[in-house]
Amino acid sequence: MGRFRQAAMDEGNEAGIDISPLMDCVFILLIFFIVTTTFVEETGVEVDKPQAASSVQQEKNSILIALTEKGEVVYGGREIGFSGIRPLVKRMLQKEEIPVIIQADTAAPSGMLVRVIDEAKLAGAETVSLSTLKPAS
């Protein structure tokens, strides 16, 4: 009888929970959330935005174009110039209809700002907005 008792005790010591299927599920969920996350692409240049009391939060998925005080047009950290606005906006709008947001510096000439807006509209952008700061209350 002692032999059976010893065998039963040995089997009980080896019993455990296999967590490898759980780890597989966790990694699959992690990959799913990484793939479906929408990343905001910044312009890559620091701009001193003007303040506006009527500013509202825009959707995150948009085309961000910066206009510096020196009159440089920047997208994704590189200067594209006025001639690069129209092809960029056309290419981005082929995937889906998204708004164009212009981050213009307060010292940027208004004529250049109008030109950036005009180029975006000529490329087919339905919504062109200006990025501003909400004044401190």
Coordinates of N, CA and C in Angstrom, one line a residue:
M1 N 0.8 -1.2 0.0 CA 0.0 0.0 0.0 C 0.9 1.2 0.0
G2 N 2.0 1.2 0.6 CA 2.9 2.3 0.6 C 3.4 2.8 -0.7
R3 N 3.5 1.8 -1.6 CA 4.0 2.1 -3.0 C 3.0 3.0 -3.7
F4 N 1.7 2.8 -3.6 CA 0.7 3.6 -4.2 C 0.6 5.0 -3.6
R5 N 0.8 5.1 -2.3 CA 0.8 6.4 -1.6 C 1.9 7.3 -2.1
Q6 N 3.1 6.7 -2.3 CA 4.3 7.4 -2.8 C 4.0 7.9 -4.2
A7 N 3.4 7.1 -5.1 CA 3.2 7.5 -6.5 C 2.2 8.6 -6.5
A8 N 1.2 8.6 -5.7 CA 0.2 9.7 -5.6 C 0.8 11.0 -5.2
M9 N 1.7 10.9 -4.2 CA 2.3 12.1 -3.7 C 3.3 12.7 -4.8
D10 N 3.9 11.9 -5.6 CA 4.8 12.4 -6.6 C 4.0 13.1 -7.7
E11 N 2.9 12.6 -8.1 CA 2.0 13.2 -9.1 C 1.5 14.6 -8.6
G12 N 1.2 14.7 -7.4 CA 0.7 15.9 -6.8 C 1.7 17.0 -6.8
N13 N 3.0 16.7 -6.6 CA 4.0 17.7 -6.6 C 4.3 18.3 -8.0
E14 N 4.0 17.6 -9.0 CA 4.3 18.0 -10.4 C 3.1 18.8 -11.0
A15 N 2.0 18.8 -10.3 CA 0.8 19.5 -10.9 C 1.1 21.0 -10.9
G16 N 0.7 21.7 -12.0 CA 0.9 23.1 -12.1 C 0.0 23.6 -13.2
I17 N 0.0 24.9 -13.3 CA -0.8 25.6 -14.4 C 0.1 26.0 -15.5
D18 N -0.3 25.6 -16.7 CA 0.5 26.0 -17.9 C 0.0 27.4 -18.3
I19 N 0.8 28.4 -18.2 CA 0.4 29.8 -18.6 C 0.8 30.2 -20.0
S20 N 1.4 29.3 -20.8 CA 1.8 29.7 -22.1 C 0.6 30.1 -23.0
P21 N -0.6 29.4 -23.0 CA -1.7 29.9 -23.8 C -2.1 31.3 -23.3
L22 N -2.0 31.6 -22.0 CA -2.4 32.9 -21.5 C -1.4 34.0 -22.1
M23 N -0.1 33.7 -22.1 CA 0.9 34.6 -22.6 C 0.6 34.8 -24.1
D24 N 0.3 33.8 -24.8 CA 0.0 33.9 -26.2 C -1.2 34.9 -26.5
C25 N -2.2 34.8 -25.7 CA -3.4 35.7 -25.8 C -3.0 37.1 -25.4
V26 N -2.2 37.3 -24.4 CA -1.7 38.7 -24.0 C -0.9 39.3 -25.2
F27 N 0.0 38.6 -25.8 CA 0.8 39.1 -26.9 C 0.0 39.4 -28.1
I28 N -1.0 38.6 -28.4 CA -1.9 38.8 -29.5 C -2.7 40.1 -29.3
L29 N -3.2 40.3 -28.1 CA -3.9 41.6 -27.7 C -3.0 42.8 -27.8
L30 N -1.8 42.6 -27.4 CA -0.8 43.7 -27.4 C -0.5 44.1 -28.9
I31 N -0.3 43.1 -29.7 CA -0.1 43.4 -31.2 C -1.3 44.0 -31.8
F32 N -2.5 43.6 -31.4 CA -3.7 44.2 -32.0 C -3.8 45.7 -31.6
F33 N -3.6 46.0 -30.4 CA -3.7 47.4 -29.9 C -2.6 48.3 -30.6
I34 N -1.4 47.7 -30.8 CA -0.3 48.5 -31.4 C -0.7 48.8 -32.9
V35 N -1.2 47.8 -33.6 CA -1.5 48.0 -35.0 C -2.7 48.9 -35.2
T36 N -3.7 48.9 -34.3 CA -4.9 49.7 -34.5 C -4.8 51.1 -33.9
T37 N -3.7 51.4 -33.2 CA -3.5 52.7 -32.7 C -3.2 53.8 -33.7
T38 N -3.9 54.9 -33.7 CA -3.6 56.0 -34.6 C -2.6 56.9 -34.0
F39 N -1.5 57.1 -34.7 CA -0.4 58.0 -34.2 C -0.6 59.3 -34.8
V40 N -0.4 60.4 -34.0 CA -0.4 61.7 -34.5 C 1.0 62.1 -35.0
E41 N 1.0 62.5 -36.2 CA 2.3 62.9 -36.8 C 2.4 64.4 -36.6
E42 N 3.4 64.8 -35.9 CA 3.7 66.3 -35.6 C 4.4 66.9 -36.8
T43 N 4.4 68.2 -36.8 CA 5.1 68.9 -37.9 C 6.6 68.9 -37.8
G44 N 7.1 68.7 -36.6 CA 8.5 68.7 -36.3 C 9.2 70.0 -36.2
V45 N 8.4 71.1 -36.1 CA 9.0 72.4 -35.9 C 8.2 73.1 -34.8
E46 N 8.9 73.9 -34.0 CA 8.2 74.6 -32.9 C 7.6 75.9 -33.5
V47 N 6.3 76.1 -33.2 CA 5.6 77.3 -33.7 C 4.9 78.0 -32.6
D48 N 5.0 79.3 -32.6 CA 4.3 80.1 -31.5 C 2.9 80.4 -32.0
K49 N 2.0 79.6 -31.6 CA 0.6 79.7 -32.1 C -0.1 80.9 -31.5
P50 N -1.0 81.5 -32.2 CA -1.8 82.6 -31.6 C -2.9 82.1 -30.7
Q51 N -3.4 82.9 -29.9 CA -4.5 82.5 -29.0 C -5.8 82.9 -29.6
A52 N -6.9 82.1 -29.3 CA -8.2 82.4 -29.8 C -9.2 81.8 -28.8
A53 N -10.1 82.6 -28.4 CA -11.1 82.2 -27.4 C -12.1 81.2 -28.0
S54 N -12.3 81.2 -29.3 CA -13.2 80.3 -29.9 C -12.6 78.9 -30.3
S55 N -11.3 78.7 -29.9 CA -10.7 77.4 -30.4 C -11.3 76.2 -29.8
V56 N -11.4 75.2 -30.6 CA -12.0 73.9 -30.3 C -11.0 72.8 -30.6
Q57 N -11.2 71.6 -30.0 CA -10.4 70.5 -30.2 C -10.8 69.8 -31.5
Q58 N -9.8 69.6 -32.4 CA -10.0 68.9 -33.7 C -9.7 67.4 -33.5
E59 N -10.2 66.6 -34.5 CA -9.9 65.2 -34.5 C -8.4 65.0 -34.7
K60 N -7.9 63.9 -34.1 CA -6.5 63.6 -34.1 C -6.0 63.2 -35.5
N61 N -6.7 62.6 -36.3 CA -6.3 62.1 -37.6 C -6.5 63.3 -38.6
S62 N -5.4 64.0 -38.8 CA -5.4 65.1 -39.7 C -4.0 65.4 -40.3
I63 N -4.0 66.3 -41.3 CA -2.7 66.6 -42.0 C -2.2 67.9 -41.3
L64 N -1.1 67.9 -40.6 CA -0.6 69.0 -39.9 C 0.5 69.7 -40.7
I65 N 0.3 70.9 -41.1 CA 1.3 71.7 -41.9 C 1.7 72.9 -41.1
A66 N 3.0 73.2 -40.9 CA 3.4 74.3 -40.1 C 4.0 75.4 -41.0
L67 N 3.7 76.6 -40.6 CA 4.2 77.8 -41.3 C 5.0 78.6 -40.2
T68 N 6.3 78.7 -40.4 CA 7.2 79.3 -39.4 C 7.2 80.8 -39.6
E69 N 7.8 81.5 -38.7 CA 7.9 83.0 -38.8 C 8.7 83.4 -40.0
K70 N 9.6 82.6 -40.4 CA 10.5 82.9 -41.6 C 9.8 82.6 -42.9
G71 N 8.6 82.0 -42.8 CA 7.9 81.7 -44.1 C 8.2 80.3 -44.6
E72 N 8.8 79.4 -43.8 CA 9.0 78.1 -44.2 C 7.8 77.2 -44.0
V73 N 7.5 76.4 -45.0 CA 6.4 75.4 -44.9 C 7.0 74.1 -44.5
V74 N 6.5 73.5 -43.4 CA 7.1 72.3 -42.8 C 6.1 71.2 -42.6
Y75 N 6.4 70.0 -43.0 CA 5.5 68.8 -42.8 C 6.4 67.7 -42.4
G76 N 6.1 67.1 -41.3 CA 6.9 65.9 -40.8 C 8.3 66.1 -40.5
G77 N 8.7 67.4 -40.1 CA 10.1 67.7 -39.8 C 10.9 68.1 -40.9
R78 N 10.4 68.2 -42.1 CA 11.2 68.7 -43.2 C 10.4 69.7 -44.0
E79 N 11.2 70.7 -44.6 CA 10.6 71.8 -45.3 C 10.1 71.3 -46.7
I80 N 8.9 71.6 -47.0 CA 8.3 71.1 -48.3 C 8.0 72.3 -49.2
G81 N 8.0 73.5 -48.7 CA 7.8 74.7 -49.5 C 6.3 74.8 -50.0
F82 N 6.0 75.9 -50.6 CA 4.6 76.0 -51.1 C 4.3 75.1 -52.2
S83 N 5.3 74.7 -53.0 CA 5.0 73.8 -54.1 C 4.8 72.3 -53.6
G84 N 5.2 72.0 -52.4 CA 5.0 70.7 -51.9 C 3.6 70.4 -51.2
I85 N 2.9 71.5 -51.0 CA 1.6 71.4 -50.3 C 0.6 70.7 -51.1
R86 N 0.4 71.1 -52.3 CA -0.7 70.5 -53.1 C -0.5 69.0 -53.4
P87 N 0.8 68.5 -53.8 CA 0.9 67.0 -53.9 C 0.8 66.3 -52.6
L88 N 1.2 66.8 -51.5 CA 1.1 66.2 -50.2 C -0.3 66.0 -49.8
V89 N -1.1 67.1 -49.9 CA -2.5 67.0 -49.5 C -3.3 66.1 -50.5
K90 N -3.0 66.1 -51.8 CA -3.7 65.2 -52.7 C -3.4 63.8 -52.3
R91 N -2.2 63.4 -52.1 CA -1.8 62.1 -51.7 C -2.4 61.6 -50.4
M92 N -2.5 62.5 -49.4 CA -3.1 62.1 -48.2 C -4.6 61.9 -48.3
L93 N -5.2 62.7 -49.1 CA -6.7 62.7 -49.3 C -7.1 61.5 -50.1
Q94 N -6.2 60.8 -50.8 CA -6.6 59.6 -51.6 C -7.0 58.5 -50.7
K95 N -6.4 58.4 -49.5 CA -6.7 57.3 -48.6 C -8.1 57.6 -47.9
E96 N -8.3 58.8 -47.4 CA -9.5 59.1 -46.7 C -9.7 60.6 -46.6
E97 N -10.9 61.1 -46.4 CA -11.1 62.5 -46.3 C -10.8 63.0 -44.9
I98 N -9.7 63.7 -44.7 CA -9.3 64.2 -43.4 C -9.0 65.6 -43.5
P99 N -9.1 66.3 -42.4 CA -9.0 67.8 -42.4 C -7.5 68.2 -42.4
V100 N -7.2 69.4 -42.9 CA -5.9 70.0 -43.0 C -5.8 71.0 -41.8
I101 N -4.8 70.9 -41.0 CA -4.7 71.9 -39.9 C -3.3 72.6 -40.1
I102 N -3.4 73.9 -40.2 CA -2.2 74.7 -40.4 C -1.8 75.3 -39.0
Q103 N -0.5 75.0 -38.6 CA 0.0 75.6 -37.4 C 0.9 76.8 -37.9
A104 N 0.3 78.0 -37.9 CA 1.0 79.2 -38.3 C 1.6 79.9 -37.1
D105 N 2.8 80.4 -37.2 CA 3.4 81.2 -36.2 C 2.7 82.6 -36.2
T106 N 2.7 83.2 -35.0 CA 2.0 84.5 -34.9 C 2.8 85.5 -35.7
A107 N 4.1 85.4 -35.9 CA 4.8 86.3 -36.7 C 4.9 86.0 -38.2
A108 N 4.2 84.9 -38.6 CA 4.2 84.6 -40.0 C 3.4 85.6 -40.8
P109 N 3.9 86.0 -42.0 CA 3.1 86.9 -42.8 C 1.8 86.4 -43.2
S110 N 0.7 87.2 -43.2 CA -0.6 86.7 -43.5 C -0.8 86.3 -45.0
G111 N 0.0 87.0 -45.8 CA 0.0 86.6 -47.2 C 0.4 85.2 -47.5
M112 N 1.4 84.8 -46.7 CA 1.9 83.4 -46.8 C 0.9 82.4 -46.3
L113 N 0.2 82.8 -45.2 CA -0.8 81.9 -44.6 C -1.9 81.7 -45.6
V114 N -2.3 82.8 -46.3 CA -3.4 82.7 -47.3 C -3.0 81.8 -48.4
R115 N -1.7 81.8 -48.8 CA -1.2 81.0 -49.8 C -1.2 79.5 -49.4
V116 N -0.9 79.2 -48.2 CA -0.9 77.8 -47.7 C -2.3 77.3 -47.7
I117 N -3.3 78.1 -47.2 CA -4.7 77.7 -47.2 C -5.2 77.5 -48.6
D118 N -4.8 78.4 -49.6 CA -5.2 78.3 -51.0 C -4.7 77.0 -51.6
E119 N -3.4 76.7 -51.3 CA -2.8 75.4 -51.9 C -3.5 74.2 -51.4
A120 N -3.9 74.2 -50.1 CA -4.6 73.0 -49.5 C -6.0 72.9 -50.1
K121 N -6.7 74.0 -50.3 CA -8.0 74.0 -50.9 C -7.9 73.5 -52.4
L122 N -6.9 74.0 -53.1 CA -6.8 73.6 -54.5 C -6.5 72.1 -54.6
A123 N -5.9 71.5 -53.6 CA -5.6 70.1 -53.6 C -6.8 69.3 -53.3
G124 N -7.9 69.9 -52.9 CA -9.1 69.2 -52.7 C -9.5 69.0 -51.2
A125 N -8.8 69.7 -50.3 CA -9.2 69.7 -48.9 C -10.5 70.4 -48.7
E126 N -11.4 69.6 -48.0 CA -12.8 70.2 -47.7 C -12.7 71.1 -46.5
T127 N -11.9 70.7 -45.5 CA -11.8 71.4 -44.2 C -10.3 71.8 -44.0
V128 N -10.1 73.1 -43.9 CA -8.8 73.7 -43.6 C -9.0 74.5 -42.3
S129 N -8.2 74.2 -41.3 CA -8.3 74.9 -40.0 C -7.0 75.5 -39.6
L130 N -7.0 76.5 -38.7 CA -5.8 77.1 -38.1 C -5.7 76.6 -36.7
S131 N -4.5 76.2 -36.3 CA -4.2 75.7 -35.0 C -3.9 76.9 -34.1
T132 N -4.6 77.0 -33.0 CA -4.4 78.1 -32.0 C -4.4 77.6 -30.6
L133 N -4.0 78.5 -29.7 CA -4.0 78.1 -28.3 C -5.2 78.7 -27.6
K134 N -5.8 78.0 -26.7 CA -6.9 78.5 -25.9 C -6.3 79.4 -24.8
P135 N -6.8 80.6 -24.7 CA -6.2 81.5 -23.7 C -6.4 81.0 -22.2
A136 N -5.5 81.2 -21.4 CA -5.6 80.8 -20.0 C -6.7 81.5 -19.3
S137 N -7.5 80.8 -18.6 CA -8.7 81.4 -17.9 C -8.3 82.0 -16.6

